[in-house]
mmCIF file of C-alpha atoms and ligand atoms in Angstrom:
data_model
loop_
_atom_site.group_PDB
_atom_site.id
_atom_site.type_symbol
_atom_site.label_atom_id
_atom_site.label_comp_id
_atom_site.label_asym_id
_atom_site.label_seq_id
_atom_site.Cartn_x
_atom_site.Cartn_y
_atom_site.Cartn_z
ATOM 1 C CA UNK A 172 14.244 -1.233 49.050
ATOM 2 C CA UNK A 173 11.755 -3.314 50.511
ATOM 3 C CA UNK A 174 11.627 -3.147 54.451
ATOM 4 C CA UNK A 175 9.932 -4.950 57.417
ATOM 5 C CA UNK A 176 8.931 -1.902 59.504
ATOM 6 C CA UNK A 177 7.471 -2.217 63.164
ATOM 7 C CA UNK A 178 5.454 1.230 63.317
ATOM 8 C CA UNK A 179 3.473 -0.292 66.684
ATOM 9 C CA UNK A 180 3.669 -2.880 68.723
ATOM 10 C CA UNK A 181 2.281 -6.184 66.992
ATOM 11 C CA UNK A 182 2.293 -3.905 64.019
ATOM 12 C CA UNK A 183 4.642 -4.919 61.317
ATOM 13 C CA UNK A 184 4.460 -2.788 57.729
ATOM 14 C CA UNK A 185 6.157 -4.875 54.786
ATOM 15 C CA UNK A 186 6.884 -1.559 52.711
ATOM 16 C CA UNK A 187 9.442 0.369 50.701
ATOM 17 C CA UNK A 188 11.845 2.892 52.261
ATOM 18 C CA UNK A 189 14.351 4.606 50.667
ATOM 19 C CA UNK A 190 17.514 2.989 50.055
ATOM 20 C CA UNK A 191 20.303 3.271 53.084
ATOM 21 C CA UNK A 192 23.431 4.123 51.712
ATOM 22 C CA UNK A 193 26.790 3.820 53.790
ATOM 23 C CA UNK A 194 29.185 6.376 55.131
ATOM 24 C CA UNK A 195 32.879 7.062 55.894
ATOM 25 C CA UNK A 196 33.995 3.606 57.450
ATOM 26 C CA UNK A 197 30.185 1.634 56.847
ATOM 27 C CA UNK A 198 29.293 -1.077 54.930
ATOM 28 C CA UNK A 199 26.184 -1.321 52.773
ATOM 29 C CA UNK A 200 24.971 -5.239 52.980
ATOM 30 C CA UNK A 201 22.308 -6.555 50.769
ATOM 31 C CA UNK A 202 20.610 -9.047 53.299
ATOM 32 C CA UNK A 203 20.912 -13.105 52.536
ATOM 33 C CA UNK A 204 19.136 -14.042 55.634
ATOM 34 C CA UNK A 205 17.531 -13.290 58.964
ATOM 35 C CA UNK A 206 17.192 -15.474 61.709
ATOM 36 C CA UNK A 207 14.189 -14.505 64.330
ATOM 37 C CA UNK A 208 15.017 -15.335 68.035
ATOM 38 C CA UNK A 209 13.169 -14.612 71.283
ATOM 39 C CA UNK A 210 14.904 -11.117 71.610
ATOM 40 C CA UNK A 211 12.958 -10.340 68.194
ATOM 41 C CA UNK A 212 9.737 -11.785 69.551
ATOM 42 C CA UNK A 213 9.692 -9.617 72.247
ATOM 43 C CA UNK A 214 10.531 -6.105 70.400
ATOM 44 C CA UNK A 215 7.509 -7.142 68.501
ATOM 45 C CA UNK A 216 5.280 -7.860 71.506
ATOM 46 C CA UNK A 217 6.161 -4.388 72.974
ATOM 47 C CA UNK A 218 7.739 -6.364 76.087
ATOM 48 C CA UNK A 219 11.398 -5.023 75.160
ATOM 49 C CA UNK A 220 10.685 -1.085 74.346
ATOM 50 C CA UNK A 221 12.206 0.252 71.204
ATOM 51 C CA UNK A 222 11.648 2.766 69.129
ATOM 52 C CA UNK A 223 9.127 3.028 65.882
ATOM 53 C CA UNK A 224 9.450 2.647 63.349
ATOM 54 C CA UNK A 225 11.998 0.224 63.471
ATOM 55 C CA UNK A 226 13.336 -2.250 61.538
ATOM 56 C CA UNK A 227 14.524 -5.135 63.825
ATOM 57 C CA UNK A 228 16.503 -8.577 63.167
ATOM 58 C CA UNK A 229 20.231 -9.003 64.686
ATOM 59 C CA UNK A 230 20.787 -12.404 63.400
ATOM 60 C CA UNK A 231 21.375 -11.929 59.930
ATOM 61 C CA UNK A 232 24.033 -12.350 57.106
ATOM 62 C CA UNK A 233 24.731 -10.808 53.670
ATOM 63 C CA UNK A 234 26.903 -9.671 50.646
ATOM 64 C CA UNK A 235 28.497 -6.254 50.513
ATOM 65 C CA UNK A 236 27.648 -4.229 47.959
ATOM 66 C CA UNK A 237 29.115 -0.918 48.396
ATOM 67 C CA UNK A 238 31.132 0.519 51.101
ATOM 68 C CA UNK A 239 31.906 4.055 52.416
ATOM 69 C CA UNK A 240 35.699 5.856 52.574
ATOM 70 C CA UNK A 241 38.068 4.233 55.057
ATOM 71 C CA UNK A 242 36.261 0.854 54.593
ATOM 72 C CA UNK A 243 39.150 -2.037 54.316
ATOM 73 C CA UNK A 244 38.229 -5.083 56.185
ATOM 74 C CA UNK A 245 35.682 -5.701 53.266
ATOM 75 C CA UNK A 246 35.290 -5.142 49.880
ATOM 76 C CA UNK A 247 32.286 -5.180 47.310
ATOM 77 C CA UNK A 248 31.424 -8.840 46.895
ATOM 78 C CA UNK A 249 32.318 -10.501 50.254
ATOM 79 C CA UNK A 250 30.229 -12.450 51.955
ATOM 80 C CA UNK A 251 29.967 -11.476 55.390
ATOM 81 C CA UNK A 252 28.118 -11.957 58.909
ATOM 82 C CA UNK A 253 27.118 -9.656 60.905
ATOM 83 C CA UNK A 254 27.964 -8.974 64.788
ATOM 84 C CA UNK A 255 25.470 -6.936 65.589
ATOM 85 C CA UNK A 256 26.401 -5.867 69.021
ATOM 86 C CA UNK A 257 29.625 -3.455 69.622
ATOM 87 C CA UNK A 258 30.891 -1.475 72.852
ATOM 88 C CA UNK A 259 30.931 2.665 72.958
ATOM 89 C CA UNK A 260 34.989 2.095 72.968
ATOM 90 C CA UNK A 261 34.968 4.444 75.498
ATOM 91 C CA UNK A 262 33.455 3.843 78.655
ATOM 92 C CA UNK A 263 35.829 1.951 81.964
ATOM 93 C CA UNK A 264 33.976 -1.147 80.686
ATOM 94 C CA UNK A 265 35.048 -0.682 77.566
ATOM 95 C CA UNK A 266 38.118 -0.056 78.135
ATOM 96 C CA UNK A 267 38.687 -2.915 79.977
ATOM 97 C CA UNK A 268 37.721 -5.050 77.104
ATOM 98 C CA UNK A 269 34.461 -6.052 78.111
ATOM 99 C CA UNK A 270 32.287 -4.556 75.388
ATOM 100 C CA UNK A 271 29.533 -7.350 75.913
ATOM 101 C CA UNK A 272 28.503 -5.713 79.361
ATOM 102 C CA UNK A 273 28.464 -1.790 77.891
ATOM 103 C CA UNK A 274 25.984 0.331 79.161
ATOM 104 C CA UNK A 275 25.812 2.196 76.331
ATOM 105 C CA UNK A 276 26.082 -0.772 74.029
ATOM 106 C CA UNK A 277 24.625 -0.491 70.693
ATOM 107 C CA UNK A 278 22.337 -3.207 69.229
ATOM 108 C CA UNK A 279 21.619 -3.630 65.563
ATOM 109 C CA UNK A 280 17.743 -3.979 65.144
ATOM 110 C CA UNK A 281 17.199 -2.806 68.405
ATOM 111 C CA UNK A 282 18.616 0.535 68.603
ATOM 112 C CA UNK A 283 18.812 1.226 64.915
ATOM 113 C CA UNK A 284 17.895 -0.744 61.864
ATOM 114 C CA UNK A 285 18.540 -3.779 61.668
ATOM 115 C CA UNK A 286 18.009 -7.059 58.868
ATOM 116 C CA UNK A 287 14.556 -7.596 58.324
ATOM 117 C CA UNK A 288 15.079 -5.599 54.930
ATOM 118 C CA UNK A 289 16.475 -6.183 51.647
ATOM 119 C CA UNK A 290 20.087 -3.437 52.506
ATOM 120 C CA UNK A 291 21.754 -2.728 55.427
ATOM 121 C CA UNK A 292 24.312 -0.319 56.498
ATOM 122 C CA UNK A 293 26.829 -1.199 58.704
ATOM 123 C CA UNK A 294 29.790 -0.030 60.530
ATOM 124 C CA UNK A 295 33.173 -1.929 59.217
ATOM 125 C CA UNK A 296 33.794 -3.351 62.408
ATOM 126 C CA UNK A 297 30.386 -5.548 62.556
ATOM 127 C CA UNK A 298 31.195 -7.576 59.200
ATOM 128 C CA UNK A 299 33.234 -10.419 59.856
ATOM 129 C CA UNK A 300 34.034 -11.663 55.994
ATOM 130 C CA UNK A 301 33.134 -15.652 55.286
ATOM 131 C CA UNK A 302 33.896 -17.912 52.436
ATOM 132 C CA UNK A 303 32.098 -17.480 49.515
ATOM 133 C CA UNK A 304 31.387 -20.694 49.141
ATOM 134 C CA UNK A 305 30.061 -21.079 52.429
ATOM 135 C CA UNK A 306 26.202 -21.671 52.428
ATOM 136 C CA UNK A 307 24.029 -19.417 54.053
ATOM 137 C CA UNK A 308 21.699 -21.475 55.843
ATOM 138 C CA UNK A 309 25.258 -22.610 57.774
ATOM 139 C CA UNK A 310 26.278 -18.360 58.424
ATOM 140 C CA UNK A 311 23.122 -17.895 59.143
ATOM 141 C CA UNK A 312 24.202 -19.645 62.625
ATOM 142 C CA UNK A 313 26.990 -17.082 63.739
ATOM 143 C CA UNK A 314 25.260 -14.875 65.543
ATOM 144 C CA UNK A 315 23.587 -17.800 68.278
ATOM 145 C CA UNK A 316 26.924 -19.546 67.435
ATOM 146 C CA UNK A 317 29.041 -16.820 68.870
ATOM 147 C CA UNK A 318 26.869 -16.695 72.026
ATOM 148 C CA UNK A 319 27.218 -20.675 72.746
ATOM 149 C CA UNK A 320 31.045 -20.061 72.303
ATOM 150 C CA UNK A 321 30.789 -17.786 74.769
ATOM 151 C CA UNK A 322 29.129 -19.497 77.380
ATOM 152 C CA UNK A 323 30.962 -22.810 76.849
ATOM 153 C CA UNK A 324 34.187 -20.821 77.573
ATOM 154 C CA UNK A 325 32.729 -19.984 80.666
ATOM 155 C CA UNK A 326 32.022 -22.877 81.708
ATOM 156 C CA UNK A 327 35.719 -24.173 81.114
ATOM 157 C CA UNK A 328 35.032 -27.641 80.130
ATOM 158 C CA UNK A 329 38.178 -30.001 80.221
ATOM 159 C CA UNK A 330 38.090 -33.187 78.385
ATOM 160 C CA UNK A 331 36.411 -36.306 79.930
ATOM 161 C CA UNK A 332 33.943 -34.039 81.668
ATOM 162 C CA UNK A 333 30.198 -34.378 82.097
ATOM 163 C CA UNK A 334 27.989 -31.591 81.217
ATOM 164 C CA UNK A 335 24.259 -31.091 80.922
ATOM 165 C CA UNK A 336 22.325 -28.609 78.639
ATOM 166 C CA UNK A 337 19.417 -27.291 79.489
ATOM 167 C CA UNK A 338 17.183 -26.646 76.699
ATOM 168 C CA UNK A 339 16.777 -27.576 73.017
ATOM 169 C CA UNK A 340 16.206 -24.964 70.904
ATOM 170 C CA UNK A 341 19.253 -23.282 68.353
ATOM 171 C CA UNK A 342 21.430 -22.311 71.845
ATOM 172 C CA UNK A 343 20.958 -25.624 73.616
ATOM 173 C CA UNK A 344 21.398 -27.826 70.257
ATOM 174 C CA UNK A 345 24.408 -25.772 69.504
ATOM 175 C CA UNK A 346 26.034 -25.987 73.177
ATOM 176 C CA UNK A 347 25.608 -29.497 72.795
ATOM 177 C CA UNK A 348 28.038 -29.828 69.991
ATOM 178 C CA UNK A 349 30.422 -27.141 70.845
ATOM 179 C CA UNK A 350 30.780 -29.151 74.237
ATOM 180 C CA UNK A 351 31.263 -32.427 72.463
ATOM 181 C CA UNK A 352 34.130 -30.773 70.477
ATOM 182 C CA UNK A 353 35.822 -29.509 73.511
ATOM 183 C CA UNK A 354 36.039 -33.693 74.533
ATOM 184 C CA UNK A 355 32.682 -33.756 77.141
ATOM 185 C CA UNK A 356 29.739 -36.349 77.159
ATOM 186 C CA UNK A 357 26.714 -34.235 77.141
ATOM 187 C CA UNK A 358 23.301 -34.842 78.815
ATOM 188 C CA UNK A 359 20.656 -32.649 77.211
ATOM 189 C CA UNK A 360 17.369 -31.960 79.531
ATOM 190 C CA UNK A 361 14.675 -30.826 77.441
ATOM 191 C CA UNK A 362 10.780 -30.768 77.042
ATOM 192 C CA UNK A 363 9.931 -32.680 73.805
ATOM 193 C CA UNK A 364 11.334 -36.433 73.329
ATOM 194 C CA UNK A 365 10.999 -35.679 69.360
ATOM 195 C CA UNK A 366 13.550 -32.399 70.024
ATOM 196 C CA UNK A 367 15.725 -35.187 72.694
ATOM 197 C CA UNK A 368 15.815 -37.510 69.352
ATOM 198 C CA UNK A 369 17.152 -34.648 67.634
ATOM 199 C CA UNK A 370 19.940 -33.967 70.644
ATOM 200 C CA UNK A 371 20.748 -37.440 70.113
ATOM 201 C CA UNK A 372 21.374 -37.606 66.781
ATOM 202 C CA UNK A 373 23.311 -34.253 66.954
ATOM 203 C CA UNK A 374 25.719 -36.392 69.972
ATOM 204 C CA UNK A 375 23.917 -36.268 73.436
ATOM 205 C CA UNK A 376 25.309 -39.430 74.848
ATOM 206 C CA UNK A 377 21.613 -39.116 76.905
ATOM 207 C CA UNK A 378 18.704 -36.701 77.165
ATOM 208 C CA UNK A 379 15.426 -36.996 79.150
ATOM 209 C CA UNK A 380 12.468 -34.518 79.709
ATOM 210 C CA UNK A 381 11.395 -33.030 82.737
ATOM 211 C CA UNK A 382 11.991 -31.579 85.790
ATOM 212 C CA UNK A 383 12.744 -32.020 89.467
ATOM 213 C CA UNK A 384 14.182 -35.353 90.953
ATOM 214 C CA UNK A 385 13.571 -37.680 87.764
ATOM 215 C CA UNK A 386 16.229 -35.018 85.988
ATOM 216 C CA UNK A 387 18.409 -35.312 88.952
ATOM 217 C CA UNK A 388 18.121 -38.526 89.290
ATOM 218 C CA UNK A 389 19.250 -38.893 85.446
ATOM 219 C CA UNK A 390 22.052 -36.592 85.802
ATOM 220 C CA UNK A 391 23.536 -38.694 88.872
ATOM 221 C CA UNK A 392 23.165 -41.807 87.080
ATOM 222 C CA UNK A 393 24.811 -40.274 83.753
ATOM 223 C CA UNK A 394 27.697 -38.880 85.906
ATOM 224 C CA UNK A 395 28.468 -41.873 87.984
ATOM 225 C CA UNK A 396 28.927 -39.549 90.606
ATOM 226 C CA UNK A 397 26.858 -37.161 92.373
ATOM 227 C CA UNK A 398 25.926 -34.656 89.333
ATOM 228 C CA UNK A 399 27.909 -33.260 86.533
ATOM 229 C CA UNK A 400 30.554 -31.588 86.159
ATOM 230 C CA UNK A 401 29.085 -28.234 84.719
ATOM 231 C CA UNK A 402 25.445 -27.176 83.176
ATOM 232 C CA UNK A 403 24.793 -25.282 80.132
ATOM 233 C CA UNK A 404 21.209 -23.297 80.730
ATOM 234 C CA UNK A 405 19.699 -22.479 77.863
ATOM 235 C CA UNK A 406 16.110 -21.877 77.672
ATOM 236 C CA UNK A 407 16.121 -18.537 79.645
ATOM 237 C CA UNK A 408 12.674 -19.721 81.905
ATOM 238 C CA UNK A 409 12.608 -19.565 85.553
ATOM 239 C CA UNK A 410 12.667 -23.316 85.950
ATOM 240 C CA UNK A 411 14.973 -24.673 83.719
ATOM 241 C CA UNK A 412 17.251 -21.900 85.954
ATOM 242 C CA UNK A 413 15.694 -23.774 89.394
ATOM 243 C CA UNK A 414 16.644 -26.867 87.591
ATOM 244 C CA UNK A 415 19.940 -26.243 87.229
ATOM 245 C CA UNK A 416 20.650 -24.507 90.443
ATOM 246 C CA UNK A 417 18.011 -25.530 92.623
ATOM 247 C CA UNK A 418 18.021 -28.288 95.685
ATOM 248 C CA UNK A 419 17.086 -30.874 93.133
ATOM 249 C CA UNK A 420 19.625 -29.637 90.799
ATOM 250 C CA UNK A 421 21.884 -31.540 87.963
ATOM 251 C CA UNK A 422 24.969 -30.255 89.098
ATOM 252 C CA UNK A 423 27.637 -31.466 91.271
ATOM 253 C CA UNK A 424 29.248 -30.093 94.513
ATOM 254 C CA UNK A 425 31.472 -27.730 93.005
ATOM 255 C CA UNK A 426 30.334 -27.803 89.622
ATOM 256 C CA UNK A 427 30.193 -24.465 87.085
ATOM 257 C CA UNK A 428 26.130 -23.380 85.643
ATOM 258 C CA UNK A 429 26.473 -21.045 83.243
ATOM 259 C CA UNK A 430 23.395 -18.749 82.380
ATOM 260 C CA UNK A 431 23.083 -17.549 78.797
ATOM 261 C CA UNK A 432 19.252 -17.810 78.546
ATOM 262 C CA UNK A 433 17.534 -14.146 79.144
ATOM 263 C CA UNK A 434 15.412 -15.676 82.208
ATOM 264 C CA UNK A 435 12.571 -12.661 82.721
ATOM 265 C CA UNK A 436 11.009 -14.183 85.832
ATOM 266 C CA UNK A 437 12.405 -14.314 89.134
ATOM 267 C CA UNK A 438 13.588 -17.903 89.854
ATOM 268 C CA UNK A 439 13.192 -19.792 93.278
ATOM 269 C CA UNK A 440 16.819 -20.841 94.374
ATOM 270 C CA UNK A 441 17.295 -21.716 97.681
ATOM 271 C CA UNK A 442 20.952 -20.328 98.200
ATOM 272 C CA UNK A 443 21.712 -22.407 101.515
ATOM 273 C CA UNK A 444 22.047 -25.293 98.569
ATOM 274 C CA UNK A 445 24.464 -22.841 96.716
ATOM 275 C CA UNK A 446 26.785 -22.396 99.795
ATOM 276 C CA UNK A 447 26.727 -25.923 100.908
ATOM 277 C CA UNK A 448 27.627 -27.173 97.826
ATOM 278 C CA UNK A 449 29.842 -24.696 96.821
ATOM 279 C CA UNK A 450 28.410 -24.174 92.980
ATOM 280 C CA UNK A 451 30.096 -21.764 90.890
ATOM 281 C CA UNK A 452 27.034 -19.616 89.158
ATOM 282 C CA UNK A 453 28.344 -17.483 85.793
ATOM 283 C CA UNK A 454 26.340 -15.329 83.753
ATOM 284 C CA UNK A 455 27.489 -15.373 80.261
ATOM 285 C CA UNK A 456 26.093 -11.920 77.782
ATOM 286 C CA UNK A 457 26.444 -12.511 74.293
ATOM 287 C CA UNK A 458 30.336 -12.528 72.684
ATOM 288 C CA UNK A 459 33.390 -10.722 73.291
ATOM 289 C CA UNK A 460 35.924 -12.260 70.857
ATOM 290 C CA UNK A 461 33.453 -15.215 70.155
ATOM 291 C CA UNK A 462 32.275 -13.727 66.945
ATOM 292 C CA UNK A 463 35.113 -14.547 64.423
ATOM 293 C CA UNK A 464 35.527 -17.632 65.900
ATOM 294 C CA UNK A 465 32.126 -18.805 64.984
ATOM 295 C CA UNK A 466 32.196 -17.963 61.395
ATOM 296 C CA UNK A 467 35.939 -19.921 61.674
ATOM 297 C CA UNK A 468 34.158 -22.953 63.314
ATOM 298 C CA UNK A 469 31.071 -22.825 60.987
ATOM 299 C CA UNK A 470 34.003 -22.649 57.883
ATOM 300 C CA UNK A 471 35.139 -26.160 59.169
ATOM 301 C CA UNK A 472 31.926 -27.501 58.989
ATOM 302 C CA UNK A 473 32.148 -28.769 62.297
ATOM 303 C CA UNK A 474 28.514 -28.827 63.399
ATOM 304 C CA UNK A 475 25.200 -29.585 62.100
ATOM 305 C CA UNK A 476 23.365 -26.841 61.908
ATOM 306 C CA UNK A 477 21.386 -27.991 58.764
ATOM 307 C CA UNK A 478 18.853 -29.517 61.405
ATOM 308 C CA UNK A 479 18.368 -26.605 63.060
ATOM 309 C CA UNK A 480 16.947 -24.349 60.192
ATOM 310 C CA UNK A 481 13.466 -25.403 60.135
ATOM 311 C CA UNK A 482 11.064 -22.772 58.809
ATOM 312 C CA UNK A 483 11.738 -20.141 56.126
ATOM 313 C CA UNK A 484 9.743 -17.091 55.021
ATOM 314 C CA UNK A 485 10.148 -13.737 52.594
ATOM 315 C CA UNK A 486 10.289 -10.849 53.972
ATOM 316 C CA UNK A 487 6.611 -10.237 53.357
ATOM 317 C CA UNK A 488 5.808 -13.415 55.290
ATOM 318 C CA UNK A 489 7.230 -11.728 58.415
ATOM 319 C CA UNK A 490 4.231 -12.178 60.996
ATOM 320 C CA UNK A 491 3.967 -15.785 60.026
ATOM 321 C CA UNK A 492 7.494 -16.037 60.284
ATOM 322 C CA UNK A 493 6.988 -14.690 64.297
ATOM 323 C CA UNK A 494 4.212 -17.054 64.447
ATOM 324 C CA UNK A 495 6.407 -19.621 63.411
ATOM 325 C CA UNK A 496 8.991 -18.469 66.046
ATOM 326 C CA UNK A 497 6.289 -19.078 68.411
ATOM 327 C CA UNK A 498 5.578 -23.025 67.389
ATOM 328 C CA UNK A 499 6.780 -25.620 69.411
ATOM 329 C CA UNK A 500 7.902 -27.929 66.426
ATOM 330 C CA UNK A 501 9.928 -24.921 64.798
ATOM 331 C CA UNK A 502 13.981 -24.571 65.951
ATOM 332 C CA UNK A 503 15.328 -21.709 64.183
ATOM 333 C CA UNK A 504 13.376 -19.689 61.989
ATOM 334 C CA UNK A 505 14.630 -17.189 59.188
ATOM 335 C CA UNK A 506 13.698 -14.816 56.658
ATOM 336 C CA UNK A 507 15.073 -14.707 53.441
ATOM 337 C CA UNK A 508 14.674 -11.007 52.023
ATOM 338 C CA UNK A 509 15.531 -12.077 48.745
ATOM 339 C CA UNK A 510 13.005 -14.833 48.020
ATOM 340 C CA UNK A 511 9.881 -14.781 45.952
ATOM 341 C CA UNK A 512 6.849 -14.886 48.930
ATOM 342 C CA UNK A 513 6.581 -18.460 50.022
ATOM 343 C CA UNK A 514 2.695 -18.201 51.681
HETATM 344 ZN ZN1 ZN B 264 19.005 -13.150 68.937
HETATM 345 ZN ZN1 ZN B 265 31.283 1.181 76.735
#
């Protein structure tokens, strides 16, 4: 089959490996789709240390085409998603049903090969099935779906609530929606007024761009009341976390801010502003449960995700595909190991 291989940092070889072929209880996928996200960026930069050669990409769906003894969730023929993170089962975190904060957690295309290839193989447990009719530029979503679930839960949201997200790339424009479901009027805080047009269209009932008191100012005014109710940070940078915790922050006196963006700089808070106002801060790590109930949500046809698919490559289009990543005008970008070369 034909493979993606990082051998080096920056260093990607589109080349052919032998076939993978899957073993008692795994799954052999033949890959619809890839999305790229920062994580993937940053395995390919040599910030976040892997092995090589690897092949990377966690996002990704696909059809099963064989399977090994013991296999039943799937058959040949499904249509499935892939969760590519699982637990070691095993450990007191583990046991305790928190699989998302492992230690020795395993990560598809990060600790073993992942979807930037034509066949994958896959333990049963990661293949959530889909309907077959269900397109896969709208699959393609569960993965960065599952993770929004996630962090919305956390947040508790009842209806009637005001909420700000932070960001607008796939997380934020996909936290906006799940919160709009769950009954809350959303404020989006972004960068870009064409991405805030986008929010809007997807339901933001208001967005503006910025930082500081102007975004404060906005989030009072949107409240009626001295900030909302709970934030949604998505963009993972040191001052959209300020932003949302900070002295100028968006949040009311005991509101929720969930983190689900990987911030990789420190962040200035000033804490004193924490204790006074009494905010509730919650990391949120990836899924739990979350995963099935993505692909169920994404079945209903629920959201729009068909805005958020903007750039698609081949497989042997991979570094412009990272480039792409990279482009401000770009949401979500994917490969599509099947296609003919696009470039
Ligand atoms: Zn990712
Ligand atoms: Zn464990």
């Amino acid at each position: 089959m034909k493979a993606a291989v990082l051998v080096a940092p920056r260093t990607f070889r589109v080349e052919t490996v032998d076939d993978p072929s899957a073993g008692a209880g795994e799954v052999l996928v033949r890959v619809a789709g890839a999305g790229i996200c920062g994580t993937d960026y940053r395995i390919w930069t040599g910030e976040r240390q892997v092995r090589h050669p690897l092949i990377p990409g966690h996002e990704f769906i696909g059809d099963v085409v064989g399977v090994g003894p013991g296999v039943t969730r799937v058959a040949a023929g499904d249509r499935v998603a892939v969760e590519p993170n699982w637990g070691c089962g095993v450990c007191d975190l583990c046991r305790a049903g928190m699989e998302n904060l492992c230690l020795a957690r395993t990560a598809v295309g990060i600790d073993r090969d992942g979807g930037f290839a034509e066949m994958a193989v896959l333990p049963e447990r990661a293949c959530w099935p889909a309907p077959a009719g269900l397109a896969s530029d709208v699959l393609l979503f569960a993965e960065p779906l599952a993770v929004v679930m996630r962090a919305v839960e956390r947040a508790a949201p009842q209806p009637g609530e005001t909420a700000a997200v932070i960001g607008t790339g796939t997380l934020g424009l996909l936290a906006l929606q799940v919160l709009t479901l769950r009954g809350c009027r959303v404020l989006v805080v972004g960068r870009t007024d064409r991405r805030l047009g986008l929010a809007r269209e997807l339901g933001a009932r208001a967005t503006i761009a910025g930082a500081g008191e102007p975004v404060a100012d906005a989030a009072r005014r949107f409240a009626g009341r001295d900030g909302v109710d709970l934030v949604i940070e998505t963009a993972g940078t040191a001052a959209a976390v300020e932003l949302a915790l900070g002295q100028v922050g968006v949040v009311r006196p005991g509101g929720r801010v969930v983190l689900t963006g990987l911030p990789h700089d420190p962040a200035r808070i000033e804490f004193f502003w924490i204790v006074r106002r009494e905010i509730d801060i919650r990391g949120s790590m990836i899924y739990r449960d979350e995963f099935g109930q993505a692909v169920s949500l994404l079945t209903q046809g629920r959201l729009r995700v068909d805005a958020l698919l903007t750039h698609r490559f081949s497989l042997t289009a991979i570094d412009a595909a990272l480039a792409a990543h990279r482009d401000p005008a770009s949401i979500k970008v994917a490969i599509f190991p099947g296609a003919r070369p696009v470039e």
